[in-house]
Each structure stands twice: as structure tokens, then as C-alpha cells.
Short mmCIF file of C-alpha atoms and ligand atoms in Angstrom, two decimals:
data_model
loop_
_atom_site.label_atom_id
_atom_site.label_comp_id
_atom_site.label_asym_id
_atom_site.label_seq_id
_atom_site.Cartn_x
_atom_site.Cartn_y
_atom_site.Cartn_z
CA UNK A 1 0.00 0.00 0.00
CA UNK A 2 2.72 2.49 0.80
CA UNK A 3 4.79 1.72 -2.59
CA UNK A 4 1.30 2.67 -4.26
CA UNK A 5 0.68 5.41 -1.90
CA UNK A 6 4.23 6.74 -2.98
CA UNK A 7 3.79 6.09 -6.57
CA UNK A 8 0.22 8.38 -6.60
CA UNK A 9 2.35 11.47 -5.27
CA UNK A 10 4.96 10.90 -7.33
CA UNK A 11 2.87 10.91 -10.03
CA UNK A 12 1.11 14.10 -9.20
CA UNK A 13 4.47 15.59 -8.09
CA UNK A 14 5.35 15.29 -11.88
CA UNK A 15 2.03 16.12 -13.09
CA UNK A 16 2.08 19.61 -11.16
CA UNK A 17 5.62 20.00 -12.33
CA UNK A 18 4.22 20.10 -16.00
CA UNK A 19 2.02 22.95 -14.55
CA UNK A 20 -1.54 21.24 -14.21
CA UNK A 21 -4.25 21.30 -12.08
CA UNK A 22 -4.54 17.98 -10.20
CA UNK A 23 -8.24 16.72 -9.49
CA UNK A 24 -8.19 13.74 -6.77
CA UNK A 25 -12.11 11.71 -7.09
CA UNK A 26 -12.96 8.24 -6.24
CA UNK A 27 -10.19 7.15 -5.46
CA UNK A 28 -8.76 7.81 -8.65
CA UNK A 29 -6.26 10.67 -9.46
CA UNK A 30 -6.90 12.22 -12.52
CA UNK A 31 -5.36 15.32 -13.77
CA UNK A 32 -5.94 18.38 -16.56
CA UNK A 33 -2.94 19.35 -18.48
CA UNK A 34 -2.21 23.15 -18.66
CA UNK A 35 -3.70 23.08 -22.23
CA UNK A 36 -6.95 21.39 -21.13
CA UNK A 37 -5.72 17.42 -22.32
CA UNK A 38 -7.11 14.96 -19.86
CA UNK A 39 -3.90 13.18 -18.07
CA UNK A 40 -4.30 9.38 -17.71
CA UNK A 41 -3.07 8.34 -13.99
CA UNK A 42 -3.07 4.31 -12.78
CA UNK A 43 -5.47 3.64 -10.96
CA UNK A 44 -4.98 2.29 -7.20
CA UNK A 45 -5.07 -1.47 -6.97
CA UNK A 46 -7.83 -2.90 -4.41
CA UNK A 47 -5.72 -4.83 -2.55
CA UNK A 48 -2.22 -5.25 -1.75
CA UNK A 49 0.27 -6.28 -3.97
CA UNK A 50 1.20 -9.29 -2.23
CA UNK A 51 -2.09 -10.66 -1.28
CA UNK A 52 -2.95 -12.68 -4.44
CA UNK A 53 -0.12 -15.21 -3.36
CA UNK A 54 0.77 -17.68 -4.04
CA UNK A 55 -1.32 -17.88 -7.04
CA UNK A 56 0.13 -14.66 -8.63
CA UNK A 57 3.59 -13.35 -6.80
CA UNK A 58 3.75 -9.83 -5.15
CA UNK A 59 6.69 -8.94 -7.12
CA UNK A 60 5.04 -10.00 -10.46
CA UNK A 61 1.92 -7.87 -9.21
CA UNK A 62 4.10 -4.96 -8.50
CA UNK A 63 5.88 -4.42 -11.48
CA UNK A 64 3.43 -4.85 -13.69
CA UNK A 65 1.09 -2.46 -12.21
CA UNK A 66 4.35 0.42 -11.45
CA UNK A 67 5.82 -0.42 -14.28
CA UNK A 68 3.70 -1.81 -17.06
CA UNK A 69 0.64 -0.11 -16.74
CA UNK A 70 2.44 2.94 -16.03
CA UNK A 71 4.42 2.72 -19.37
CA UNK A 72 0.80 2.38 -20.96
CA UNK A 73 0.04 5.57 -19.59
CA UNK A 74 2.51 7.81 -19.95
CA UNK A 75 2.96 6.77 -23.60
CA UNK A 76 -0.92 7.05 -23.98
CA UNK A 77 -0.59 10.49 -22.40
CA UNK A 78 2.52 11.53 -24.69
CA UNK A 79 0.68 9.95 -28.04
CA UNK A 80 -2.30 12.31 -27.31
CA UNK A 81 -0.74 15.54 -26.60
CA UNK A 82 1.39 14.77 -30.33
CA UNK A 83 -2.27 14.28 -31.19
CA UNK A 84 -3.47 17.40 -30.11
CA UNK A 85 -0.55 19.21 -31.76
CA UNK A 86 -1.13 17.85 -35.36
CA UNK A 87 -4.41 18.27 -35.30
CA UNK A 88 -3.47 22.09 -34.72
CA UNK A 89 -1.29 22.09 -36.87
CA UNK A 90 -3.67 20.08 -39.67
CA UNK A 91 -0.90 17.51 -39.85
CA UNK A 92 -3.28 14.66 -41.01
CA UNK A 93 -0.17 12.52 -42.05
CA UNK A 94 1.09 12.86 -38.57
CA UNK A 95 -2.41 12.29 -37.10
CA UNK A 96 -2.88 8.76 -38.91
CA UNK A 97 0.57 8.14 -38.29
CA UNK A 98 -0.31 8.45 -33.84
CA UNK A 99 -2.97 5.81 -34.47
CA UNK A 100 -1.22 3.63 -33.84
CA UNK A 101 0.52 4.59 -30.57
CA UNK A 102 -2.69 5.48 -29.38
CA UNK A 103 -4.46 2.29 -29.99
CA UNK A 104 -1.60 0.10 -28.18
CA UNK A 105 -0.85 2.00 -25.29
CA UNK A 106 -4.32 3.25 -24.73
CA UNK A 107 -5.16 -0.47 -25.20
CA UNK A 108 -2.81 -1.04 -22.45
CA UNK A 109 -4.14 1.21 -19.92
CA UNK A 110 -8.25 0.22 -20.61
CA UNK A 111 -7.08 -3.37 -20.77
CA UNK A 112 -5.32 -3.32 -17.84
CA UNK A 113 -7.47 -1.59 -15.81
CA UNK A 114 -10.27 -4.02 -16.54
CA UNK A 115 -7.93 -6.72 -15.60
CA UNK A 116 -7.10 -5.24 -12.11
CA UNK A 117 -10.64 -5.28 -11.15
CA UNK A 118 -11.28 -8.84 -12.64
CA UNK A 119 -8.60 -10.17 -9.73
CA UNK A 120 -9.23 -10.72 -5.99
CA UNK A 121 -7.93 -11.98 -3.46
CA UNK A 122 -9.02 -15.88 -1.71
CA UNK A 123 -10.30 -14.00 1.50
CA UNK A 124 -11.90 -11.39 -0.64
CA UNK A 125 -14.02 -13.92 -2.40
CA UNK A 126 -11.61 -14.45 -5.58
CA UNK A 127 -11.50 -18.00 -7.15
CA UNK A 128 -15.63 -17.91 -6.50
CA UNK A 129 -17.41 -19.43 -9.13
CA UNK A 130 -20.12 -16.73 -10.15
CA UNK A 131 -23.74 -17.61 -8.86
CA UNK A 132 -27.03 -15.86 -10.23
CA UNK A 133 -27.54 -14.31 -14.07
CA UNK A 134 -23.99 -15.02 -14.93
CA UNK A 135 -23.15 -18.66 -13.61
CA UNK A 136 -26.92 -19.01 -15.19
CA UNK A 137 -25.45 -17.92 -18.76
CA UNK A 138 -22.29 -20.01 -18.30
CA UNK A 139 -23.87 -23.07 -17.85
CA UNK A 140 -26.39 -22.05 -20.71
CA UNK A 141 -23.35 -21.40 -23.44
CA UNK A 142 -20.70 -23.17 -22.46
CA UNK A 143 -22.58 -26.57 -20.87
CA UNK A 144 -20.92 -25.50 -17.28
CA UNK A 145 -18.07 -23.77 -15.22
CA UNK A 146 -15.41 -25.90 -15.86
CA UNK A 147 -15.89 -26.00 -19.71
CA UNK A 148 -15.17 -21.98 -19.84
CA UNK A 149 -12.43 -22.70 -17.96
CA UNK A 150 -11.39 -25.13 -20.26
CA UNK A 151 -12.20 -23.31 -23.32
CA UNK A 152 -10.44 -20.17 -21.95
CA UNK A 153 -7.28 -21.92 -21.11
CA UNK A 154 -7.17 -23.79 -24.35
CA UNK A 155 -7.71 -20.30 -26.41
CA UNK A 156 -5.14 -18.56 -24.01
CA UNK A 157 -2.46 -21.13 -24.29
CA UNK A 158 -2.92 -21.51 -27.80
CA UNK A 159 -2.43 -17.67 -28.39
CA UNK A 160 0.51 -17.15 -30.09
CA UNK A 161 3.27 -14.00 -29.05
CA UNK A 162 1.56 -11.19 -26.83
CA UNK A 163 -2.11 -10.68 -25.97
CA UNK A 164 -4.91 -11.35 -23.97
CA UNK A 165 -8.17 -14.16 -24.00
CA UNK A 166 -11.57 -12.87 -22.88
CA UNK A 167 -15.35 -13.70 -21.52
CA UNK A 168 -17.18 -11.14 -23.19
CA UNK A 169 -21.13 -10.01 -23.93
CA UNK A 170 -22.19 -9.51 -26.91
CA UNK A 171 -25.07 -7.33 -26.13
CA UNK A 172 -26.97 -7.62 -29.63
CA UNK A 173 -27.33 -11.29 -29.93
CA UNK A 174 -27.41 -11.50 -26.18
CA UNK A 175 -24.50 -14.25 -25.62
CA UNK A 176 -21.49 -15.21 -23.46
CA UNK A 177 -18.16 -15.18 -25.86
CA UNK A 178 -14.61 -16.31 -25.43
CA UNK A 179 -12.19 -14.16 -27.42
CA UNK A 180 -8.73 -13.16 -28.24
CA UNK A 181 -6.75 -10.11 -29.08
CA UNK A 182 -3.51 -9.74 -29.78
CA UNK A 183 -1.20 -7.33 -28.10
CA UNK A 184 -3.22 -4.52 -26.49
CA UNK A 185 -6.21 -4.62 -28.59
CA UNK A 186 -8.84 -4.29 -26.63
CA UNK A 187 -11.97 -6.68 -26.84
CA UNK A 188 -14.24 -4.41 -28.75
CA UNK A 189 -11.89 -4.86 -31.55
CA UNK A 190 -13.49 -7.98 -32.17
CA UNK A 191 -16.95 -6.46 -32.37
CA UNK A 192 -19.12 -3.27 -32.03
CA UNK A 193 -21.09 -4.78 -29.30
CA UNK A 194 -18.74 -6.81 -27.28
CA UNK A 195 -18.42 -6.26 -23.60
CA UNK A 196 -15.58 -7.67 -21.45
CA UNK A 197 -16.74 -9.43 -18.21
CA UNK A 198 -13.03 -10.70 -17.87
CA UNK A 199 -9.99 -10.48 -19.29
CA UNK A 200 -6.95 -12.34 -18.84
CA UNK A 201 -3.53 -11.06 -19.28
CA UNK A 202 -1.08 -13.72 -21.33
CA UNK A 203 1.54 -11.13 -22.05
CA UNK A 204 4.91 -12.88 -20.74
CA UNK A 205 5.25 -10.06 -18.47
CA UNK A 206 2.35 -11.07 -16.20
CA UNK A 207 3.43 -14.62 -15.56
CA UNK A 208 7.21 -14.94 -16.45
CA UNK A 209 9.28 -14.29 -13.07
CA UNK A 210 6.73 -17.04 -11.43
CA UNK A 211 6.15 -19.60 -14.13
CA UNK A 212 9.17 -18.62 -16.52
CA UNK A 213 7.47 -19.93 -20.06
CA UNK A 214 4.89 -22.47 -18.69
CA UNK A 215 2.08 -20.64 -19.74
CA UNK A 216 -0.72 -23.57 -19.21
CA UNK A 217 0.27 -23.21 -15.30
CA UNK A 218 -0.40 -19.45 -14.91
CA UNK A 219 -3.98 -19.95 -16.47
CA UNK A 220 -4.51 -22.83 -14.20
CA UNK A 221 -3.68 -20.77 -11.12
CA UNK A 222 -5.22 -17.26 -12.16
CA UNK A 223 -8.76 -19.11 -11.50
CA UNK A 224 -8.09 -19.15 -8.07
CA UNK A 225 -8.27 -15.30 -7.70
CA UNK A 226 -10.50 -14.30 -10.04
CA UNK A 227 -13.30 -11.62 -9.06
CA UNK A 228 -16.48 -13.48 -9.99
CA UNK A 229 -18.16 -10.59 -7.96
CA UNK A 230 -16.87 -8.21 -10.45
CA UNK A 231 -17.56 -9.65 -13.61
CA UNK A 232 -21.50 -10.06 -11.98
CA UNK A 233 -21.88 -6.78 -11.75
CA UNK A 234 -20.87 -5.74 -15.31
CA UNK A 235 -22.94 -9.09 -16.78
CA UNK A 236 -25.62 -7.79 -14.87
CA UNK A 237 -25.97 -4.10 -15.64
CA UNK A 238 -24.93 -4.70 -19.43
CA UNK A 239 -27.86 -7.46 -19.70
CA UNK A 240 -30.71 -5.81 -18.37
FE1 LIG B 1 0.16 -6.75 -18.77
#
């Protein structure tokens, strides 16, 4: 908690440096840059780095939310103020040419804060199998609990280089989905009207220092914290 703690004023240390006007709400700090840009902050974990062991290791936890994430952001932040500048300027080379930028490390920062949320730890309730509308819709699509699980795993490992699997909505034909994007595309790359309930992380970086290349073993283990709670709620709300 104090690392994070730590890392939030650092981050508005440098943020107020750059002259902008910092704007602390739910929990989240968010900022205005001096020309009226929105600055993307990372949001505070839930829980403690450390207290998703042994299924996920503090140390993997950390780093990837100090140092990944933040990456994301700051080159998310840096992509959007060149934005902002060719637009001025009527650069539309230059502004076709910060799509891409924009899409990966924005990617980054939506995906991972979804992901973030979709973990919790085994005293918190993580590792729960979902009850109610959603553990109702599993069973309907995919025949039960353990066949997701299956099919998500199997799609995950299968993946090849960087990117993420999913359990998603798709809100106009009113079905569960298992996806997967590559890199930091987010889910509604794969469709207009797809929702992520969950998304898992298969980017080396969030398994590696625990399960070096064994892949199949970190999506085994990830089950055991995952915020069943969470995903609910979003099933839920997007459903009705
Ligand atoms: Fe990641």
C-alpha cells in the first residue's frame, strides 16, 4: 500500500511539475494538463500487492502495475498531446501516423485496468465461481463452469506472441463469448457490441518471473483469484 501510496504522489508531483491542475475523485487521481488534455493516472489497486499469493507473486503484481501499466500511460498520455498538436497544426499525415501509438498503449491502460478489477484476493471472495444471471449464462453457453475454464485456457495457451483471451457479452445477440486479441487490442476490436466481463492477461510479463514460459500453469492458477463478484456486476448491468 505504501509503494502505491508513494507512486500516486509521485505521479502528481510530476504532473504539477508540468504545470496542471490535479483533481483527486474516487479514489482515482486524474489530472488536466495546462492546455486542457485529460492526463491518464493508474489507478490504485484494491488490494495489496502481495495478497494474491501464491497464485500470482507480489513482485510480479508490482511491477506490472508500477511499471507496465504505467508505461501504458505515460505513452498514452505523450501519443495524445502529439495528437493534439497535429491536429493544430492540420498535420493529417502525422495524425494517422499516432494511431497507432494510441491504440496500443491506450489499449494497455483500458485493458489493464479491466484486468485489475477482474482479480481478488481468496479472503476477498476471488477464485468464487459466479452464482445468479452469470453462472446461469455459463452453464447455458458453455454446458458449465469448468468447460469456460477449459475453453479459456485452451484459447489462451494456444495464443501465439503477446495478448490477452476474454469472456465477453455480446449485447446484440445477447451471448457469453470467449475471445482473443492480440497485443493490447482491446476486446471491442473484435466487435461493435462486445463487452468484457473478464480479461486475462497472457503477455509474458504477467506470468514470467513465477512460471518462466509455462504458460498452461499461470492460467490454471489465475482461477483461483479471479473476481467473480466483479464480472457479476458488469454481466448484470450490461444485460438488463
Ligand atoms: Fe500486462
Amino acid at each position: 500500500m505504501a509503494a502505491r501510496a508513494l507512486l500516486t504522489r509521485k505521479t502528481l508531483a510530476t504532473v504539477l511539475r508540468n504545470d496542471a491542475k490535479p483533481i483527486i475523485g474516487a479514489g482515482i487521481a486524474a489530472a488536466t494538463h495546462s492546455r486542457g488534455l485529460h492526463v491518464y493516472t493508474l489507478p490504485d489497486l484494491d488490494y495489496d500487492y502481495g495478497a494474491l499469493e501464491p497464485a500470482i507473486s507480489g513482485e510480479i503484481m508490482q511491477l506490472h502495475h508500477q511499471k507496465h501499466h504505467q508505461t501504458y500511460i505515460t505513452n498514452f498520455n505523450k501519443a495524445l498531446e502529439q495528437l493534439q498538436d497535429a491536429v493544430a497544426k492540420k498535420d493529417s499525415s502525422a495524425v494517422v501516423k499516432l494511431q497507432g501509438a494510441i491504440k496500443f498503449n491506450g489499449g494497455g491502460h483500458v485493458n489493464h485496468s479491466i484486468f485489475w478489477k477482474n482479480l481478488a484476493p481468496v479472503r476477498e471472495g476471488g477464485g468464487e465461481p459466479p452464482k445468479g444471471s452469470l453462472g446461469w449464462a455459463i452453464d447455458t453457453h458453455f454446458g458449465s463452469f469448468e468447460a469456460l475454464v477449459q475453453k479459456v485456457n485452451a484459447e489462451g495457451a494456444a495464443l501465439q506472441g503477446s495478448g490477452w483471451v476474454w469472456l465477453g457479452l455480446d449485447k446484440e445477440l445477447k451471448r457469453l463469448v470467449v475471445e482473443t486479441t492480440a497485443n493490447q487490442d482491446p476486446l471491442v476490436t473484435k466487435g461493435p457490441n462486445l463487452v468484457p466481463l473478464l480479461g486475462i492477461d497472457v503477455w509474458e510479463h504477467a506470468y514470467y518471473l513465477q512460471y518462466k514460459n509455462v504458460r498452461p500453469d499461470y492460467l490454471k492458477n489465475i482461477w483461483k483469484v479471479i473476481n467473480w463478484k466483479y464480472a457479476s456486476e458488469v454481466y448484470e448491468k450490461e444485460s438488463s
